[in-house]
XYZ file of C-alpha atoms in Angstrom:
545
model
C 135.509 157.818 148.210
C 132.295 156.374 148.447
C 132.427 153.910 145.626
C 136.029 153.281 147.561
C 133.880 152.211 150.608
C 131.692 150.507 149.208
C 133.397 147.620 147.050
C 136.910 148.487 148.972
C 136.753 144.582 150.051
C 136.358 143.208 146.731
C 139.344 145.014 145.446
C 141.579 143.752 148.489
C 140.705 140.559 147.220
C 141.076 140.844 143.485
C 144.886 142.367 144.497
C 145.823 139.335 146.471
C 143.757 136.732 143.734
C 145.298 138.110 140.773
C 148.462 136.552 140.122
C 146.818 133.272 140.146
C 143.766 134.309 138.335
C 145.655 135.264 135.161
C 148.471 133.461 134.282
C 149.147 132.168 130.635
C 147.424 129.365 129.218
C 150.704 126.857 129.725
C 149.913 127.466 133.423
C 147.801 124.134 135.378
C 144.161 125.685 135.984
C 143.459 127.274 139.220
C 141.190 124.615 140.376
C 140.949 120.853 139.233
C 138.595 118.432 140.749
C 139.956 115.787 142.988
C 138.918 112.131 143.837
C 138.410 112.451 147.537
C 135.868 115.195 148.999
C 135.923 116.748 152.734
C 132.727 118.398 154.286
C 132.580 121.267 156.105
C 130.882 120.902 159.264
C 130.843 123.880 161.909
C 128.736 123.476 164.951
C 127.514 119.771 163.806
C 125.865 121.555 160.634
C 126.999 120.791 157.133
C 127.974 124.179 155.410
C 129.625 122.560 152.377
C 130.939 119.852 150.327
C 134.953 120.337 148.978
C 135.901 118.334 146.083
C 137.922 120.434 144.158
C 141.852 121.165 144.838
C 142.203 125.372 144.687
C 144.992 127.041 145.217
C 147.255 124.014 145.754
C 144.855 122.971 149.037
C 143.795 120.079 148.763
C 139.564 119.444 149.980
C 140.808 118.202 152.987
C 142.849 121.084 153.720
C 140.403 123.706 152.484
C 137.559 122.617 154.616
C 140.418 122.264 158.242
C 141.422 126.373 157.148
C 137.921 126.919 156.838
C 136.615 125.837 160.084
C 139.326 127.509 162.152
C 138.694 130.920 160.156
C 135.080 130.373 160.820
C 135.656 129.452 165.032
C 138.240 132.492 164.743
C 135.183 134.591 163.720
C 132.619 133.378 165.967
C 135.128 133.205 169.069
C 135.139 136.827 168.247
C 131.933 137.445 169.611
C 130.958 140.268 167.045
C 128.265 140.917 164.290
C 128.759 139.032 161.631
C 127.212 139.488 158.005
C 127.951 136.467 155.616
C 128.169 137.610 151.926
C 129.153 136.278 147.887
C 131.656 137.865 145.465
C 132.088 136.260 142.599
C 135.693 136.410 141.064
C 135.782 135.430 137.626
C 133.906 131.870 137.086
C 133.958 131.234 141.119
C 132.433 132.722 144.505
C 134.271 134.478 147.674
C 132.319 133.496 150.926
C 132.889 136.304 153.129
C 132.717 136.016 157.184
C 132.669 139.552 158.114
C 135.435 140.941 156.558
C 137.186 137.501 156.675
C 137.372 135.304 153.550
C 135.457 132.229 154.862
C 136.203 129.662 151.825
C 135.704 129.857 148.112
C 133.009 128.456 145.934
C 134.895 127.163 142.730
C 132.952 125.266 139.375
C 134.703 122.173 140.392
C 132.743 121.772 143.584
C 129.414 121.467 142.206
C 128.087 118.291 143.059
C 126.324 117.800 139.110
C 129.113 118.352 136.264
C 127.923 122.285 134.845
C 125.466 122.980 137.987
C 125.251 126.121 138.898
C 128.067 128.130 140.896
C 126.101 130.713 141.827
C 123.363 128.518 143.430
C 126.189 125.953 145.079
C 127.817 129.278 146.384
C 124.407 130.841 147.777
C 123.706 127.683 149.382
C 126.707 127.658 151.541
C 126.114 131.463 152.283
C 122.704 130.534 153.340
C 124.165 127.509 156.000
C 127.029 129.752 157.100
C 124.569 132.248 158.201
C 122.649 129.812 160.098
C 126.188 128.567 161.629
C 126.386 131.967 162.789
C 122.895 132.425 164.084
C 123.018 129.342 166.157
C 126.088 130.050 167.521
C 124.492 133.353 168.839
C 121.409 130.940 169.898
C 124.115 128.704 171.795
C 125.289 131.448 173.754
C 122.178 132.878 174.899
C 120.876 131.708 178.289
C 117.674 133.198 177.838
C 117.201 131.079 174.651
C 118.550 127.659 176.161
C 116.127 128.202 179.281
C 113.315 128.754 176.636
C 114.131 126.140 174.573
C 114.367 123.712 177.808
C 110.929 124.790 178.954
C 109.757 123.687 174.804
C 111.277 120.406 175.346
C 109.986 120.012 178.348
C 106.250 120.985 177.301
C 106.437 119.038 174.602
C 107.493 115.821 176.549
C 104.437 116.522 179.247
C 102.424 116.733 175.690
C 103.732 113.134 174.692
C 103.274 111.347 177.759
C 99.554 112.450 177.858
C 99.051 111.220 174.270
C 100.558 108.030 174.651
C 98.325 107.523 177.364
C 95.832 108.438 175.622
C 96.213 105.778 173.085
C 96.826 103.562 175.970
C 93.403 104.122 177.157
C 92.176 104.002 173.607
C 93.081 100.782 172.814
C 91.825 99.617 176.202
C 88.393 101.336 175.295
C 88.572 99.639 172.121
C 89.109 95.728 173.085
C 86.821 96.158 175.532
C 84.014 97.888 173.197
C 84.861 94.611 170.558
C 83.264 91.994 171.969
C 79.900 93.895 171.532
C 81.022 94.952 168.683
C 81.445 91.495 167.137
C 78.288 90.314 168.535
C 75.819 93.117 167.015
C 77.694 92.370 163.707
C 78.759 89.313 163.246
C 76.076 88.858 160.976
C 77.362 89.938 157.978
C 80.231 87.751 158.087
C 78.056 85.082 157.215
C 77.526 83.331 153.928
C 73.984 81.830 154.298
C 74.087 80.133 157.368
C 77.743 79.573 157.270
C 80.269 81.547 159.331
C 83.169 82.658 157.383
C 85.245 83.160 160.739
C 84.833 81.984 164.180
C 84.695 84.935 166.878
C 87.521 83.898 169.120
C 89.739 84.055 165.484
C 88.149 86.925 164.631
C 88.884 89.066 168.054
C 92.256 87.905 167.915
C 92.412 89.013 164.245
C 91.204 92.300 164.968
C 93.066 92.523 168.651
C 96.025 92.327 166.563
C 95.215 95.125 163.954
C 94.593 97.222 167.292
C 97.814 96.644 168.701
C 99.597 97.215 165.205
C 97.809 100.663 165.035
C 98.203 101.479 168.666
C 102.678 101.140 168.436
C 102.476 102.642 165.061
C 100.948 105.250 166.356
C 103.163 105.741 169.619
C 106.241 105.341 167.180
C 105.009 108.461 165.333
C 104.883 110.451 168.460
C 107.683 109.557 169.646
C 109.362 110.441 166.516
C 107.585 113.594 165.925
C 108.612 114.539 169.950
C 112.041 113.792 169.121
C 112.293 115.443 166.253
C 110.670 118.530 167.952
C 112.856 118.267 171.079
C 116.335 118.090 168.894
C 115.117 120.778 166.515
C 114.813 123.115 169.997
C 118.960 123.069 170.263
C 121.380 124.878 168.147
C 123.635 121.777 168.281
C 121.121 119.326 167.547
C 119.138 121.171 165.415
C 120.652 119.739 162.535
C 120.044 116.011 163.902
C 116.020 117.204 163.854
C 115.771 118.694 160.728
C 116.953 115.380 159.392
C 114.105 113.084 160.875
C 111.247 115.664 160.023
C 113.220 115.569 156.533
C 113.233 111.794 156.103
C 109.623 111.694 157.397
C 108.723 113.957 154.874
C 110.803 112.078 152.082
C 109.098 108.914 153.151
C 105.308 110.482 153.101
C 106.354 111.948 149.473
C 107.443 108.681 148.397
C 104.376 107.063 149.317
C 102.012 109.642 148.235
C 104.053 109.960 144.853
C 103.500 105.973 144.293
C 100.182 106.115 145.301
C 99.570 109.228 142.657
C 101.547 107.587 140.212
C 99.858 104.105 140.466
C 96.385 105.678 140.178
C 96.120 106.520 136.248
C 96.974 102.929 135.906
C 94.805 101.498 138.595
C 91.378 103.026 137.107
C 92.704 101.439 133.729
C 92.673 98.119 135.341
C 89.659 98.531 137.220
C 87.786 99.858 133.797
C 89.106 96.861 131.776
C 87.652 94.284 134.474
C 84.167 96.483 134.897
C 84.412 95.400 130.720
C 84.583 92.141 131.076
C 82.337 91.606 133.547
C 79.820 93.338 131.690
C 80.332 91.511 128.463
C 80.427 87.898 130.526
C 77.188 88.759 131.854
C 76.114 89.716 127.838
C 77.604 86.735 126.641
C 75.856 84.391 129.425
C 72.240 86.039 128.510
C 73.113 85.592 124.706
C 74.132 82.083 125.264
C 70.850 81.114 127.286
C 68.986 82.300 124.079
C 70.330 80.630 121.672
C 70.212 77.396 123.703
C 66.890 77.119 122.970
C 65.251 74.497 120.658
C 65.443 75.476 117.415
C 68.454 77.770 117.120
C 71.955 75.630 117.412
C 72.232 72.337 117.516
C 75.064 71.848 119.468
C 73.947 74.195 121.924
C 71.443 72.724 124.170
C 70.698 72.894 127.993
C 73.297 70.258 128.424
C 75.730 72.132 127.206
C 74.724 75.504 128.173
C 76.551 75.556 131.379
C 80.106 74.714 130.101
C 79.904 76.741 127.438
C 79.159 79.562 129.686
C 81.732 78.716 131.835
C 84.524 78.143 128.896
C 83.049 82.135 127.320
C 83.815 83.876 130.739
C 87.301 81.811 131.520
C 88.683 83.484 127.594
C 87.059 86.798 128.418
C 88.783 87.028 132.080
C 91.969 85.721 130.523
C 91.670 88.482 127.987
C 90.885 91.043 130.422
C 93.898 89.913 132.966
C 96.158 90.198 130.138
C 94.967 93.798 129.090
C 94.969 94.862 132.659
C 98.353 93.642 133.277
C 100.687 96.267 132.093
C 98.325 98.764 134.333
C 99.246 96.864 137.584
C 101.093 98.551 140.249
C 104.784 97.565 140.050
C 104.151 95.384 136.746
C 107.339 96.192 135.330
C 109.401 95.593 138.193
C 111.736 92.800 138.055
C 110.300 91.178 140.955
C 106.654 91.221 138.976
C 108.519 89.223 136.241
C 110.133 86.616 138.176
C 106.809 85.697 139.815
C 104.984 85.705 136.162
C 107.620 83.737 134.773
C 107.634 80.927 137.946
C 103.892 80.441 137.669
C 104.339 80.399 134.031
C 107.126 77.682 134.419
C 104.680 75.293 137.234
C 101.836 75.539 134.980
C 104.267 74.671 131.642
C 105.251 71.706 133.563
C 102.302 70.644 136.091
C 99.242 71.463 133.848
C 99.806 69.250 130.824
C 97.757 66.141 132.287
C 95.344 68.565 133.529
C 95.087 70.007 129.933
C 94.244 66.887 128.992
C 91.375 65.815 131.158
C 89.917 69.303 130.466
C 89.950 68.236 127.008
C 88.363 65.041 127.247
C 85.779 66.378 129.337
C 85.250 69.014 126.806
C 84.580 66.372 124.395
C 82.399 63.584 126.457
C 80.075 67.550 126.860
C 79.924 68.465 123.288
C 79.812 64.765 121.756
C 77.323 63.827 124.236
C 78.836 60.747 125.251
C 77.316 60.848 128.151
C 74.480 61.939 130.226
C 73.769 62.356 134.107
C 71.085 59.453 134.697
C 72.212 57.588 131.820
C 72.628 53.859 132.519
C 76.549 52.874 130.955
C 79.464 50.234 130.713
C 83.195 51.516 130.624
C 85.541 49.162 129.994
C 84.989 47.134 132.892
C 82.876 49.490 135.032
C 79.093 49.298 134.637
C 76.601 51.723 136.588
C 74.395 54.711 136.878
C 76.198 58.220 135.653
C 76.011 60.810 138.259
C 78.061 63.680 137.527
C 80.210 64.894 134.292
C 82.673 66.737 135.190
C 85.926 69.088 133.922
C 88.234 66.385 134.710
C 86.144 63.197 135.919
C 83.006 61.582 135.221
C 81.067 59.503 138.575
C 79.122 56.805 137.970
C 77.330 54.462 140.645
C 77.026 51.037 140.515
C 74.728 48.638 141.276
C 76.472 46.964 143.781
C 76.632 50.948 145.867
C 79.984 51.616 144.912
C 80.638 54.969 143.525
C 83.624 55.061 140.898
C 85.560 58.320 139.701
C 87.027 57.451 136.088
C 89.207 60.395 134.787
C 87.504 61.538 131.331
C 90.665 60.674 129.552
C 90.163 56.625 129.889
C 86.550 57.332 128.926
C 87.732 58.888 126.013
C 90.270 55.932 124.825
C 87.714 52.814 125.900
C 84.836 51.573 124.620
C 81.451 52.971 126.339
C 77.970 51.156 125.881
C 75.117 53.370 126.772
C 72.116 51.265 127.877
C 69.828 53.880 128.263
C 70.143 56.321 124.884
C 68.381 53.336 122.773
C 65.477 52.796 124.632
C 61.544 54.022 124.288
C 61.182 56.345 126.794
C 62.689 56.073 130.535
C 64.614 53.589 131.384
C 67.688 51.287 130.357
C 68.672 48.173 128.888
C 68.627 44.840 130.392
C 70.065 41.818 128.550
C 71.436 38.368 129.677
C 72.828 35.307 127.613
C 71.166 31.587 128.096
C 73.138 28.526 125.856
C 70.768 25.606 125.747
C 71.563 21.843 123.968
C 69.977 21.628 120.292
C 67.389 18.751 121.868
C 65.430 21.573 123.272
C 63.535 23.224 121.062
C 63.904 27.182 120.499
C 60.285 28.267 120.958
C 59.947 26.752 124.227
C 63.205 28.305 125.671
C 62.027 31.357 124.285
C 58.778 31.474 125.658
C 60.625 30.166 129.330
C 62.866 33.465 128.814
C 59.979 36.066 127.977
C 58.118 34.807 131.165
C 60.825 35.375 133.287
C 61.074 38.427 132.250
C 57.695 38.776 132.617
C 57.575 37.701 136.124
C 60.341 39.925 136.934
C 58.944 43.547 139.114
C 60.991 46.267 137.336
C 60.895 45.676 133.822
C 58.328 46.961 131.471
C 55.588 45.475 129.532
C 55.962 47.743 126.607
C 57.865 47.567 124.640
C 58.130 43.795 125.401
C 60.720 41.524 126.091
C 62.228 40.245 123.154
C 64.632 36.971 122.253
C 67.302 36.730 119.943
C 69.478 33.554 118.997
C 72.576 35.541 118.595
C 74.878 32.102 116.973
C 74.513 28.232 116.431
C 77.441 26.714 117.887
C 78.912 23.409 117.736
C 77.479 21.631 120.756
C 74.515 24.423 121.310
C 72.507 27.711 120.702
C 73.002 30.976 121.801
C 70.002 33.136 123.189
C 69.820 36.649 123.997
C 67.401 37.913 126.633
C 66.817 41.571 125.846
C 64.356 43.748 127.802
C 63.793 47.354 129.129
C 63.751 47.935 132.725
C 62.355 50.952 134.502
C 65.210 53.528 135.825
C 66.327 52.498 139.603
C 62.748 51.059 140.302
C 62.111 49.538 142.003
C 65.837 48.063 142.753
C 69.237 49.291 140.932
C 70.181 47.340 137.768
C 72.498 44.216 139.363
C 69.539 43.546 141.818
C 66.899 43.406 139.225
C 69.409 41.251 136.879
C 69.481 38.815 140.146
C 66.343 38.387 140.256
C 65.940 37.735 136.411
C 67.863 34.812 136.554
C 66.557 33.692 139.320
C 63.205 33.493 137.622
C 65.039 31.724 134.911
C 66.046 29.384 136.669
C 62.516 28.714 138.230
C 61.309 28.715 134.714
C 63.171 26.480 133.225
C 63.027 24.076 136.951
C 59.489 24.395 136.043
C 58.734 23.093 132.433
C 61.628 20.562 133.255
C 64.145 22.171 130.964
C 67.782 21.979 132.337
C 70.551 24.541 131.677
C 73.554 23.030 130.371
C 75.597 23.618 127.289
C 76.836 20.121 126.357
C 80.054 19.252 125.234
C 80.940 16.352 123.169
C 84.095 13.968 122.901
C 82.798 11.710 120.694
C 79.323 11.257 118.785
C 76.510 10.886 120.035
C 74.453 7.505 120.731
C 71.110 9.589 119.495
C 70.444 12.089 117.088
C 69.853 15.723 118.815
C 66.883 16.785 117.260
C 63.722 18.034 118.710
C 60.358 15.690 117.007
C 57.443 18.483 115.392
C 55.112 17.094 118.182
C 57.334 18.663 120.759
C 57.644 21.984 118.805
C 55.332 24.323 121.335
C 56.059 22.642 124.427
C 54.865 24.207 127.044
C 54.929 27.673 127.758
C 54.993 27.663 123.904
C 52.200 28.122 121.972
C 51.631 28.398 117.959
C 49.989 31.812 118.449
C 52.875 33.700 120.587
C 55.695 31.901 118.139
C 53.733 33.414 115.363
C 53.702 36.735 116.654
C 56.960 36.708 117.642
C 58.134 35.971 114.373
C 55.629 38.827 112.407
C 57.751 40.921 115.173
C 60.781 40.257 113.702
């Protein structure tokens, strides 16, 4: 009688089951999963999810029989005790002593999930159902619950006030603020940000934090004040849930990104330790005597070219570490910078080049006195991409190394003794003049010209013998932008030329015949050292040479 009692309701239910539970094998199964679902929703709380056809109903149709059983039973206004009997591979639901629904394999959300779980699930929501309907019912509880909602509103106001006086506090406190420390936003002397910018800057970040953190109250009191009500309890236990699905998320990625993160960060503490090896390494061998092509010239971009492959080593290690590095966002942004540099960078590439190799040829040098093509002046600066040089006249000129590297470039200053640079200009005198006196006229014009050096001394050349006259070459060595820049002081040298030549009664012309000649243009021995000639500086000249 007692085991009778005690599983008396299970047997009810096997009796009525039965006929349906084992029929023959050519009979359709009991249950069969369908392509539409229905939920089951009592007192705006999901109990369920039908999406299997049992018994003929149809999910639809099983969840509208089970929500009028289940308002039958709570209509009732008795005690009722939700339990699970299993029945062969599926679960009874049992309202009282009331068959709520049943819990077949098909409705398992995941293909072979668990029944059992799926069906204690639904217990466990039915007996909240019937707990909040109880809780719906009770005055006292609603009149508590009101007096909650209302506390908890009083407590809201007063905090958002309290971040209203906060941020008042706060943009009022800034200005001080700034002023004590604006300081160390300073690079030298320079301000990185003006204080009006940076107020506004940080007025901003105040108001951002001060409605972030009203929205977070006001969800939190929301989500507090709904979870009070059996009706819209539901409705609350969502937004705590979705707050604490987005805090997961975030604290998952943040977890998750970490492991890679200190990767990165070791990889570039690396680097920068080896570019600072490599840069003390380099400054040692760049002294005399170890590599040749490694001087103090050359130090600097070499330094600069050893860190650029050690960063771009490091980068690429790092890269698979990043945060988000194999998302497909990360790979369209690698591949459009990839794609701008392909196409922008190849003239860029080239001047890079071309500088490398006016730096390691040693073309050039900064001070050095040169003629490009065309262009003639002082160099001031090599550079990655461009090379400045000033000319006499004051212009300064920016020539991109890649013409310097495809022209012609005469250095006038890596020849010379000492400091200083070249200066050279061409005379062509008639064959009745004789050569040691326009020599002598060109050395003491030089000689009388304030910038170029005694030592070593001015020296004459006859660079060709031409039909109607000679050719003579005035080379000298001038002192470097003293005491006037190059075109001044080659002004002035033919200037004194002139007054030279004006002086011993020599004209300069470079005849040009049509015909012959009524005389014979010849210079007689007596005239050989006329003046400023003299046997003794000819003869010297000549042992020179």
């Amino acid at each position: 009688m007692g085991w009778f009692c005690k599983n008396g309701k299970r047997l009810v239910w096997l009796l009525l089951l039965m006929p349906l539970l084992v029929q023959g094998a050519d009979v359709p199964p009991v249950s069969q999963r369908a392509e539409e679902s229905a939920d089951l929703r009592v007192g705006n709380r999901l109990v369920i999810t039908f999406r299997a056809t049992l018994l003929g109903e149809t999910p639809v149709q099983r969840a509208h029989r089970a929500e009028s059983v289940i308002h039958d039973a709570l209509e009732s206004g008795e005690a009722l005790i939700v339990s699970v009997d299993s029945i062969q591979n599926s679960y009874l639901i049992l309202l009282g002593y009331s068959r709520a629904f049943i819990v077949s394999p098909d409705d398992v959300e995941a293909p072979g999930g668990s029944v059992r779980a799926a069906a204690e699930q639904a217990a466990q929501n039915l007996r909240r159902v019937v707990d909040e309907g109880l809780e719906a019912r009770s005055l006292r509880y609603l009149l508590t619950a009101t007096a909650f909602a209302a506390a908890a509103t009083v407590i809201f106001a007063l905090l958002v006030r309290g971040a209203g006086y906060l941020r008042r506090r706060i943009l009022d406190r800034l200005p001080v603020l700034m002023s004590h420390h604006e300081h160390r936003l300073q690079v030298g002397r320079t301000r990185l940000l003006d204080r009006r910018y940076l107020y506004y800057l940080l007025g901003r970040l105040v108001w951002l934090v001060y409605w972030l953190l009203v929205f977070l109250l006001c969800y939190q009191w929301l989500s507090f004040v709904l979870s009070r009500f059996p009706y819209t309890r539901p409705w609350g236990e969502s937004l705590n849930v979705h707050l604490l699905d987005l805090a997961r998320y975030l604290l998952n990625g943040v977890l998750d990104a970490m492991p890679g993160l200190v990767v990165a960060f070791c990889i570039i503490f690396i680097a920068r330790a080896i570019s600072g090896f490599s840069r003390h390494i380099l400054e040692r061998l760049a002294r005399p005597g170890n590599l040749k092509w490694l001087t103090q010239e050359t130090l600097q971009p070499t330094t600069r070219l050893m860190s650029l492959a050690i960063w771009l080593f490091a980068i690429v290690m790092a890269y698979p570490y990043l945060p988000g590095a194999g998302t497909e966002a990360f790979k369209g942004v690698s591949v459009l910078l990839g794609l701008m540099i392909s196409l922008g960078a190849s003239s860029v590439v080239g001047q890079a080049a071309s500088g490398l190799i006016l730096t390691y040829a040693r073309t050039l040098r900064a001070g050095e006195f040169v003629r490009i093509g065309e262009h003639e002046g002082t160099v001031t600066e090599v550079g990655v991409f461009n090379t400045t040089i000033r000319t006499g006249l004051g212009e300064v000129l920016t020539l991109p190394n890649s013409m310097i590297t495809g022209s012609v470039t005469k250095n006038y200053s890596r020849a010379v003794q000492g400091a200083g640079y070249i200066v050279d200009t061409v005379v062509t005198i008639g064959y009745d003049t004789p050569w040691r006196q326009v020599e002598a006229m060109l050395v003491e014009a030089a000689r009388r010209t304030d910038g170029i050096l005694d030592r070593p001394a001015p020296q004459v050349f006859q660079t060709a013998l031409s039909d109607f006259y000679p050719e003579y070459r005035l080379v000298a060595q001038a002192i470097p932008s003293e005491p006037r820049p190059r075109a001044e002081l080659l002004s002035v040298l033919h200037a004194n030329i002139q007054d030279v030549f004006n002086q011993y009664g020599v004209q300069i012309m470079s005849p040009h015949y049509l015909g012959d000649p009524q005389g014979e243009k010849l210079v007689p021995r007596d005239k050989w050292y006329a003046a400023p000639a003299s046997p003794s500086d000819v003869s010297n000249q000549e042992v020179n040479r």
